[in-house]
PDB file of C-alpha atoms in Angstrom:
ATOM      1  CA  PRO A 217     150.191  95.651 266.994  1.00 73.00           C
ATOM      2  CA  PRO A 218     150.240  96.224 270.994  1.00 80.00           C
ATOM      3  CA  PRO A 219     151.352  93.569 273.541  1.00 82.00           C
ATOM      4  CA  PRO A 220     149.395  90.687 275.029  1.00 82.00           C
ATOM      5  CA  PRO A 221     147.764  91.120 278.444  1.00 82.00           C
ATOM      6  CA  PRO A 222     149.938  90.226 281.020  1.00 80.00           C
ATOM      7  CA  PRO A 223     148.865  86.216 282.249  1.00 80.00           C
ATOM      8  CA  PRO A 224     146.336  86.571 285.245  1.00 79.00           C
ATOM      9  CA  PRO A 225     147.958  86.969 288.747  1.00 76.00           C
ATOM     10  CA  PRO A 226     147.984  82.846 289.903  1.00 71.00           C
ATOM     11  CA  PRO A 227     145.439  81.898 291.993  1.00 68.00           C
ATOM     12  CA  PRO A 228     145.127  82.467 295.900  1.00 63.00           C
ATOM     13  CA  SER A 229     146.822  79.747 298.300  1.00 57.00           C
ATOM     14  CA  PRO A 230     144.821  77.526 300.220  1.00 61.00           C
ATOM     15  CA  GLN A 231     143.482  79.009 303.330  1.00 65.00           C
ATOM     16  CA  PRO A 232     144.295  76.340 306.304  1.00 68.00           C
ATOM     17  CA  SER A 233     141.565  74.627 307.291  1.00 87.00           C
ATOM     18  CA  VAL A 234     140.256  72.262 310.293  1.00 92.00           C
ATOM     19  CA  THR A 235     139.107  68.729 309.966  1.00 93.00           C
ATOM     20  CA  CYS A 236     136.641  67.393 312.636  1.00 95.00           C
ATOM     21  CA  ARG A 237     137.593  63.868 313.977  1.00 92.00           C
ATOM     22  CA  ASP A 238     133.586  63.221 315.622  1.00 92.00           C
ATOM     23  CA  GLY A 239     135.835  61.620 318.560  1.00 94.00           C
ATOM     24  CA  HIS A 240     134.608  60.982 321.494  1.00 95.00           C
ATOM     25  CA  ILE A 241     135.370  60.951 325.573  1.00 95.00           C
ATOM     26  CA  SER A 242     133.802  59.255 328.237  1.00 93.00           C
ATOM     27  CA  ALA A 243     134.324  59.170 332.742  1.00 91.00           C
ATOM     28  CA  PRO A 244     132.368  57.542 335.071  1.00 90.00           C
ATOM     29  CA  GLN A 245     130.074  60.191 337.274  1.00 90.00           C
ATOM     30  CA  SER A 246     132.117  62.075 340.482  1.00 87.00           C
ATOM     31  CA  SER A 247     135.221  61.831 337.950  1.00 88.00           C
ATOM     32  CA  PHE A 248     137.201  63.080 335.316  1.00 89.00           C
ATOM     33  CA  ASN A 249     139.124  61.842 332.245  1.00 90.00           C
ATOM     34  CA  PHE A 250     141.225  63.284 329.626  1.00 89.00           C
ATOM     35  CA  LYS A 251     141.856  63.341 325.872  1.00 89.00           C
ATOM     36  CA  ASP A 252     144.474  64.051 323.173  1.00 88.00           C
ATOM     37  CA  ILE A 253     142.659  66.630 321.207  1.00 90.00           C
ATOM     38  CA  ALA A 254     144.104  65.461 317.547  1.00 88.00           C
ATOM     39  CA  GLU A 255     141.753  62.412 318.693  1.00 90.00           C
ATOM     40  CA  PHE A 256     138.614  65.855 317.930  1.00 95.00           C
ATOM     41  CA  ALA A 257     140.324  68.109 316.022  1.00 94.00           C
ATOM     42  CA  THR A 258     143.452  69.094 313.691  1.00 91.00           C
ATOM     43  CA  SER A 259     144.772  71.078 311.145  1.00 89.00           C
ATOM     44  CA  SER A 260     148.205  70.304 309.601  1.00 80.00           C
ATOM     45  CA  ASP A 261     150.821  70.853 312.129  1.00 74.00           C
ATOM     46  CA  ARG A 262     149.587  73.754 313.435  1.00 84.00           C
ATOM     47  CA  LEU A 263     149.261  74.465 317.486  1.00 85.00           C
ATOM     48  CA  VAL A 264     145.504  74.458 319.473  1.00 90.00           C
ATOM     49  CA  ILE A 265     145.676  77.705 321.093  1.00 89.00           C
ATOM     50  CA  GLY A 266     142.137  78.615 321.348  1.00 90.00           C
ATOM     51  CA  ILE A 267     139.087  76.233 322.935  1.00 94.00           C
ATOM     52  CA  ASN A 268     135.513  76.937 322.899  1.00 95.00           C
ATOM     53  CA  VAL A 269     133.066  74.764 324.921  1.00 96.00           C
ATOM     54  CA  GLN A 270     129.474  75.883 324.174  1.00 92.00           C
ATOM     55  CA  ALA A 271     126.873  75.786 326.557  1.00 91.00           C
ATOM     56  CA  PRO A 272     125.821  74.464 329.296  1.00 94.00           C
ATOM     57  CA  PHE A 273     128.383  72.025 328.997  1.00 96.00           C
ATOM     58  CA  ASP A 274     131.721  74.535 329.607  1.00 94.00           C
ATOM     59  CA  GLU A 275     130.333  74.786 333.408  1.00 93.00           C
ATOM     60  CA  LEU A 276     128.921  72.224 336.016  1.00 91.00           C
ATOM     61  CA  ARG A 277     126.086  73.989 336.914  1.00 87.00           C
ATOM     62  CA  THR A 278     123.203  73.480 334.951  1.00 88.00           C
ATOM     63  CA  ASN A 279     124.188  69.412 333.617  1.00 92.00           C
ATOM     64  CA  ASP A 280     127.053  68.466 336.280  1.00 94.00           C
ATOM     65  CA  ILE A 281     128.966  67.512 332.983  1.00 96.00           C
ATOM     66  CA  ARG A 282     131.679  69.985 332.025  1.00 96.00           C
ATOM     67  CA  LEU A 283     134.329  70.105 328.707  1.00 96.00           C
ATOM     68  CA  SER A 284     137.734  72.015 329.030  1.00 94.00           C
ATOM     69  CA  GLY A 285     140.561  72.959 327.266  1.00 91.00           C
ATOM     70  CA  LYS A 286     144.107  71.679 329.352  1.00 86.00           C
ATOM     71  CA  LYS A 287     147.180  73.800 329.001  1.00 78.00           C
ATOM     72  CA  ASN A 288     150.186  71.583 329.947  1.00 62.00           C
ATOM     73  CA  ASP A 289     152.220  73.839 329.965  1.00 61.00           C
ATOM     74  CA  PRO A 290     152.548  76.913 331.970  1.00 58.00           C
ATOM     75  CA  ASP A 291     155.287  79.092 330.000  1.00 60.00           C
ATOM     76  CA  LYS A 292     153.075  78.756 327.229  1.00 63.00           C
ATOM     77  CA  PRO A 293     149.552  79.530 328.215  1.00 61.00           C
ATOM     78  CA  PHE A 294     147.887  79.704 324.864  1.00 68.00           C
ATOM     79  CA  ARG A 295     148.812  76.550 323.676  1.00 80.00           C
ATOM     80  CA  PHE A 296     145.885  73.536 324.286  1.00 86.00           C
ATOM     81  CA  THR A 297     147.032  69.622 324.591  1.00 83.00           C
ATOM     82  CA  ALA A 298     144.113  67.434 325.371  1.00 88.00           C
ATOM     83  CA  LEU A 299     140.412  68.181 326.472  1.00 93.00           C
ATOM     84  CA  LYS A 300     138.635  67.481 330.099  1.00 93.00           C
ATOM     85  CA  LEU A 301     135.774  65.578 331.068  1.00 95.00           C
ATOM     86  CA  GLN A 302     134.379  66.109 334.180  1.00 94.00           C
ATOM     87  CA  CYS A 303     131.714  64.498 335.348  1.00 94.00           C
ATOM     88  CA  GLY A 304     129.838  65.328 339.132  1.00 92.00           C
ATOM     89  CA  LYS A 305     127.664  63.031 341.254  1.00 90.00           C
ATOM     90  CA  PHE A 306     124.188  63.996 339.106  1.00 92.00           C
ATOM     91  CA  PRO A 307     125.635  64.236 335.100  1.00 94.00           C
ATOM     92  CA  ASN A 308     122.770  64.959 333.086  1.00 94.00           C
ATOM     93  CA  PRO A 309     122.143  62.683 330.662  1.00 94.00           C
ATOM     94  CA  LEU A 310     124.220  59.028 332.619  1.00 94.00           C
ATOM     95  CA  ASP A 311     124.716  56.543 330.092  1.00 94.00           C
ATOM     96  CA  ARG A 312     123.860  58.179 327.078  1.00 94.00           C
ATOM     97  CA  GLU A 313     126.145  60.061 324.764  1.00 96.00           C
ATOM     98  CA  VAL A 314     125.654  63.519 324.129  1.00 96.00           C
ATOM     99  CA  ASP A 315     127.137  66.130 321.270  1.00 96.00           C
ATOM    100  CA  VAL A 316     128.808  69.165 322.510  1.00 96.00           C
ATOM    101  CA  PRO A 317     129.601  71.791 319.723  1.00 96.00           C
ATOM    102  CA  VAL A 318     133.586  72.761 320.242  1.00 96.00           C
ATOM    103  CA  LYS A 319     135.104  75.806 318.459  1.00 96.00           C
ATOM    104  CA  PHE A 320     138.784  74.556 318.053  1.00 95.00           C
ATOM    105  CA  SER A 321     141.525  77.646 317.226  1.00 93.00           C
ATOM    106  CA  PHE A 322     144.742  76.334 315.385  1.00 92.00           C
ATOM    107  CA  GLY A 323     147.826  78.786 315.076  1.00 88.00           C
ATOM    108  CA  ARG A 324     151.666  78.764 313.881  1.00 83.00           C
ATOM    109  CA  LYS A 325     153.916  80.316 315.838  1.00 77.00           C
ATOM    110  CA  PRO A 326     157.319  80.437 313.622  1.00 71.00           C
ATOM    111  CA  ASN A 327     160.731  81.605 315.029  1.00 69.00           C
ATOM    112  CA  GLY A 328     158.564  82.677 317.974  1.00 66.00           C
ATOM    113  CA  GLY A 329     157.173  85.330 316.544  1.00 71.00           C
ATOM    114  CA  GLU A 330     153.039  86.037 317.383  1.00 77.00           C
ATOM    115  CA  TYR A 331     150.714  83.261 315.624  1.00 81.00           C
ATOM    116  CA  VAL A 332     150.285  83.271 312.248  1.00 80.00           C
ATOM    117  CA  ASP A 333     147.893  81.072 310.327  1.00 81.00           C
ATOM    118  CA  THR A 334     145.110  81.089 312.589  1.00 88.00           C
ATOM    119  CA  VAL A 335     141.961  79.102 311.765  1.00 91.00           C
ATOM    120  CA  SER A 336     139.242  78.191 313.426  1.00 93.00           C
ATOM    121  CA  ALA A 337     136.412  75.801 313.578  1.00 94.00           C
ATOM    122  CA  GLU A 338     132.994  74.499 315.570  1.00 96.00           C
ATOM    123  CA  CYS A 339     133.158  70.131 315.722  1.00 96.00           C
ATOM    124  CA  ASN A 340     131.263  68.003 317.266  1.00 96.00           C
ATOM    125  CA  VAL A 341     132.451  66.527 320.838  1.00 97.00           C
ATOM    126  CA  ARG A 342     130.894  63.020 321.446  1.00 97.00           C
ATOM    127  CA  VAL A 343     130.207  62.850 325.394  1.00 97.00           C
ATOM    128  CA  THR A 344     128.957  60.029 327.816  1.00 96.00           C
ATOM    129  CA  CYS A 345     128.764  59.971 331.509  1.00 95.00           C
ATOM    130  CA  THR A 346     128.948  56.418 333.129  1.00 93.00           C
ATOM    131  CA  SER A 347     127.644  55.090 336.483  1.00 90.00           C
ATOM    132  CA  GLU A 348     129.598  52.131 335.526  1.00 72.00           C
ATOM    133  CA  PRO A 349     133.738  52.904 336.318  1.00 64.00           C
ATOM    134  CA  ASP A 350     135.733  51.100 333.435  1.00 57.00           C
ATOM    135  CA  TYR A 351     138.337  49.033 335.850  1.00 63.00           C
ATOM    136  CA  SER A 352     139.781  47.718 332.881  1.00 70.00           C
ATOM    137  CA  PRO A 353     143.642  48.196 332.799  1.00 80.00           C
ATOM    138  CA  PRO A 354     145.022  50.666 330.061  1.00 87.00           C
ATOM    139  CA  ALA A 355     146.588  49.430 326.934  1.00 91.00           C
ATOM    140  CA  VAL A 356     148.562  50.609 323.836  1.00 95.00           C
ATOM    141  CA  ILE A 357     146.524  50.265 320.957  1.00 94.00           C
ATOM    142  CA  CYS A 358     148.169  50.066 317.535  1.00 95.00           C
ATOM    143  CA  ASN A 359     146.289  52.562 315.053  1.00 92.00           C
ATOM    144  CA  LYS A 360     146.917  50.380 311.945  1.00 85.00           C
ATOM    145  CA  ALA A 361     143.886  51.985 309.905  1.00 81.00           C
ATOM    146  CA  GLN A 362     146.008  55.330 309.794  1.00 85.00           C
ATOM    147  CA  ALA A 363     149.646  54.411 310.735  1.00 92.00           C
ATOM    148  CA  ARG A 364     151.473  55.555 307.778  1.00 94.00           C
ATOM    149  CA  ILE A 365     153.074  58.557 306.836  1.00 95.00           C
ATOM    150  CA  THR A 366     154.302  59.523 303.632  1.00 95.00           C
ATOM    151  CA  THR A 367     155.793  62.929 301.790  1.00 94.00           C
ATOM    152  CA  HIS A 368     157.656  64.065 298.809  1.00 94.00           C
ATOM    153  CA  LEU A 369     161.530  63.954 298.233  1.00 94.00           C
ATOM    154  CA  ASP A 370     163.072  66.773 299.565  1.00 92.00           C
ATOM    155  CA  SER A 371     160.340  67.983 302.159  1.00 93.00           C
ATOM    156  CA  LYS A 372     159.686  67.302 305.748  1.00 93.00           C
ATOM    157  CA  LYS A 373     156.016  65.910 307.094  1.00 93.00           C
ATOM    158  CA  LEU A 374     154.547  65.971 310.587  1.00 92.00           C
ATOM    159  CA  LYS A 375     151.518  63.947 312.027  1.00 93.00           C
ATOM    160  CA  GLN A 376     150.232  63.689 315.262  1.00 92.00           C
ATOM    161  CA  ILE A 377     151.622  60.148 317.644  1.00 94.00           C
ATOM    162  CA  THR A 378     147.619  59.261 318.248  1.00 92.00           C
ATOM    163  CA  ARG A 379     147.600  58.499 314.414  1.00 92.00           C
ATOM    164  CA  PHE A 380     149.631  55.650 315.013  1.00 96.00           C
ATOM    165  CA  ALA A 381     149.458  54.692 318.533  1.00 95.00           C
ATOM    166  CA  PHE A 382     146.966  56.012 321.168  1.00 93.00           C
ATOM    167  CA  VAL A 383     145.922  54.615 324.982  1.00 92.00           C
ATOM    168  CA  LYS A 384     142.543  52.890 325.808  1.00 86.00           C
ATOM    169  CA  GLY A 385     142.409  53.641 329.092  1.00 80.00           C
ATOM    170  CA  TYR A 386     141.134  56.826 331.622  1.00 76.00           C
ATOM    171  CA  GLY A 387     144.112  59.328 332.312  1.00 77.00           C
ATOM    172  CA  PHE A 388     145.758  62.130 330.279  1.00 83.00           C
ATOM    173  CA  TRP A 389     148.234  60.171 328.531  1.00 90.00           C
ATOM    174  CA  ARG A 390     151.211  61.474 326.172  1.00 92.00           C
ATOM    175  CA  ALA A 391     154.111  59.527 324.619  1.00 95.00           C
ATOM    176  CA  SER A 392     157.055  59.614 327.012  1.00 95.00           C
ATOM    177  CA  GLU A 393     159.530  58.011 324.155  1.00 96.00           C
ATOM    178  CA  VAL A 394     159.184  57.257 320.945  1.00 97.00           C
ATOM    179  CA  VAL A 395     162.252  54.851 319.197  1.00 96.00           C
ATOM    180  CA  VAL A 396     162.580  54.235 316.217  1.00 94.00           C
ATOM    181  CA  PRO A 397     164.837  51.234 314.422  1.00 92.00           C
ATOM    182  CA  PHE A 398     167.608  51.574 312.361  1.00 88.00           C
ATOM    183  CA  PRO A 399     168.887  53.083 310.076  1.00 88.00           C
ATOM    184  CA  PHE A 400     165.803  55.399 309.927  1.00 92.00           C
ATOM    185  CA  ASP A 401     166.670  57.093 313.368  1.00 89.00           C
ATOM    186  CA  LYS A 402     168.953  58.717 311.198  1.00 82.00           C
ATOM    187  CA  THR A 403     169.436  60.614 307.901  1.00 70.00           C
ATOM    188  CA  ARG A 404     172.753  58.427 307.089  1.00 64.00           C
ATOM    189  CA  GLY A 405     174.464  56.346 305.082  1.00 57.00           C
ATOM    190  CA  SER A 406     176.332  55.414 301.544  1.00 55.00           C
ATOM    191  CA  ILE A 407     174.194  56.241 298.357  1.00 57.00           C
ATOM    192  CA  TYR A 408     173.099  52.491 298.243  1.00 57.00           C
ATOM    193  CA  HIS A 409     172.552  51.982 301.680  1.00 74.00           C
ATOM    194  CA  PHE A 410     168.796  51.399 302.608  1.00 81.00           C
ATOM    195  CA  GLY A 411     167.364  53.695 304.549  1.00 81.00           C
ATOM    196  CA  ARG A 412     169.663  56.897 302.936  1.00 85.00           C
ATOM    197  CA  ASN A 413     168.657  60.448 303.598  1.00 89.00           C
ATOM    198  CA  ILE A 414     165.233  59.202 305.037  1.00 93.00           C
ATOM    199  CA  LYS A 415     164.763  59.792 308.643  1.00 94.00           C
ATOM    200  CA  LEU A 416     162.015  59.748 311.254  1.00 95.00           C
ATOM    201  CA  LYS A 417     161.827  61.849 314.208  1.00 95.00           C
ATOM    202  CA  PRO A 418     159.671  61.587 317.531  1.00 96.00           C
ATOM    203  CA  LYS A 419     158.823  65.279 318.240  1.00 94.00           C
ATOM    204  CA  LEU A 420     157.168  64.737 321.920  1.00 93.00           C
ATOM    205  CA  ASP A 421     156.878  68.173 322.339  1.00 90.00           C
ATOM    206  CA  ILE A 422     153.870  68.890 319.719  1.00 89.00           C
ATOM    207  CA  GLN A 423     153.360  64.921 320.051  1.00 92.00           C
ATOM    208  CA  ALA A 424     153.910  63.960 316.401  1.00 92.00           C
ATOM    209  CA  LEU A 425     156.292  61.932 314.706  1.00 95.00           C
ATOM    210  CA  LYS A 426     157.787  64.063 311.350  1.00 95.00           C
ATOM    211  CA  LEU A 427     159.358  62.294 308.656  1.00 95.00           C
ATOM    212  CA  LYS A 428     162.187  63.663 306.616  1.00 94.00           C
ATOM    213  CA  CYS A 429     162.559  62.462 303.393  1.00 93.00           C
ATOM    214  CA  GLY A 430     166.065  63.580 301.240  1.00 91.00           C
ATOM    215  CA  ARG A 431     166.555  64.309 297.945  1.00 90.00           C
ATOM    216  CA  PHE A 432     168.317  61.423 297.516  1.00 88.00           C
ATOM    217  CA  ALA A 433     166.416  59.230 299.766  1.00 90.00           C
ATOM    218  CA  THR A 434     166.641  55.531 299.522  1.00 90.00           C
ATOM    219  CA  PRO A 435     164.399  53.682 299.078  1.00 91.00           C
ATOM    220  CA  SER A 436     161.960  56.135 296.994  1.00 92.00           C
ATOM    221  CA  ASN A 437     158.803  55.779 295.959  1.00 92.00           C
ATOM    222  CA  LYS A 438     158.310  52.468 298.017  1.00 93.00           C
ATOM    223  CA  THR A 439     156.982  51.814 301.567  1.00 94.00           C
ATOM    224  CA  VAL A 440     159.165  50.638 304.389  1.00 94.00           C
ATOM    225  CA  ARG A 441     157.307  48.910 307.179  1.00 94.00           C
ATOM    226  CA  LEU A 442     158.688  49.682 310.817  1.00 94.00           C
ATOM    227  CA  PRO A 443     158.430  48.490 314.003  1.00 95.00           C
ATOM    228  CA  VAL A 444     158.693  51.808 316.351  1.00 96.00           C
ATOM    229  CA  PHE A 445     158.612  51.351 320.230  1.00 97.00           C
ATOM    230  CA  PHE A 446     155.586  54.068 322.001  1.00 97.00           C
ATOM    231  CA  LYS A 447     156.221  54.646 325.526  1.00 97.00           C
ATOM    232  CA  PHE A 448     153.650  56.545 327.274  1.00 96.00           C
ATOM    233  CA  ARG A 449     153.364  58.165 330.550  1.00 93.00           C
ATOM    234  CA  ASP A 450     150.157  58.796 332.437  1.00 89.00           C
ATOM    235  CA  ASP A 451     150.340  62.886 334.382  1.00 82.00           C
ATOM    236  CA  ILE A 452     148.068  62.212 336.683  1.00 76.00           C
ATOM    237  CA  SER A 453     148.957  58.848 338.166  1.00 78.00           C
ATOM    238  CA  GLY A 454     152.388  58.473 336.970  1.00 85.00           C
ATOM    239  CA  ASN A 455     152.003  55.022 335.645  1.00 88.00           C
ATOM    240  CA  GLU A 456     153.493  54.138 332.015  1.00 93.00           C
ATOM    241  CA  VAL A 457     152.645  51.256 329.310  1.00 95.00           C
ATOM    242  CA  PHE A 458     154.003  50.657 325.986  1.00 96.00           C
ATOM    243  CA  ARG A 459     153.774  48.383 322.526  1.00 95.00           C
ATOM    244  CA  THR A 460     155.715  48.465 319.929  1.00 96.00           C
ATOM    245  CA  CYS A 461     153.254  49.100 316.168  1.00 96.00           C
ATOM    246  CA  PRO A 462     153.584  48.979 312.987  1.00 95.00           C
ATOM    247  CA  VAL A 463     154.278  52.696 311.011  1.00 96.00           C
ATOM    248  CA  SER A 464     154.566  52.985 306.979  1.00 96.00           C
ATOM    249  CA  LEU A 465     156.337  55.526 305.721  1.00 96.00           C
ATOM    250  CA  LYS A 466     156.982  56.371 301.896  1.00 95.00           C
ATOM    251  CA  CYS A 467     159.429  59.364 300.145  1.00 95.00           C
ATOM    252  CA  THR A 468     157.258  59.542 296.818  1.00 94.00           C
ATOM    253  CA  PHE A 469     158.413  61.528 293.517  1.00 90.00           C
TER     254      PHE A 469
END
């Protein structure tokens, strides 16, 4: 008999996707504000390499409202870290939310080469220019609804810091220090030690937390709740705010 036909090739791996967050940014008239891009769009651990704001909100001339991307590091010209909202003297509309379509492009740059796995999507950004400035002092908010990070044994997972804690208030706030308690700050301990082979590490350059679960992580398949210290710094004023927030982690089979 003829040999059986070869098995069909495996299905292609799913393409990377962009998750739109329906984020909101506001600023008083004749002022500006910054907000982390992770509040508006994310794509796994990829970096933001392009922002395209739809007219007329890409300039001040028409509506006196401008939305643009902020590049935090001049040595990395294709890497954006925040959205900037600029409200002029006569923004239109005033004291009313407006939807602005923004195209976000993401990519990964392995070993310092060209960006790969690039993906783009148009997301809605909710924008408000207000007549009354907000004088409430900035404060760190614990994002308890999303403060969880999970991965499998012998693997790693990245998650944006703003998923765990963020600053409410005007300014360009970035995490400047994150302190993870012992023993989860390093992959240490004997085979019976609690916290062995589990490490939660801050990656401040990309504003993320990385969970690393080793092959013999202890405990396994059990949620652990940690008090993690977050300190944020405003790049505009230099002011700092801080708070300890709960973070839940889990290494699954």
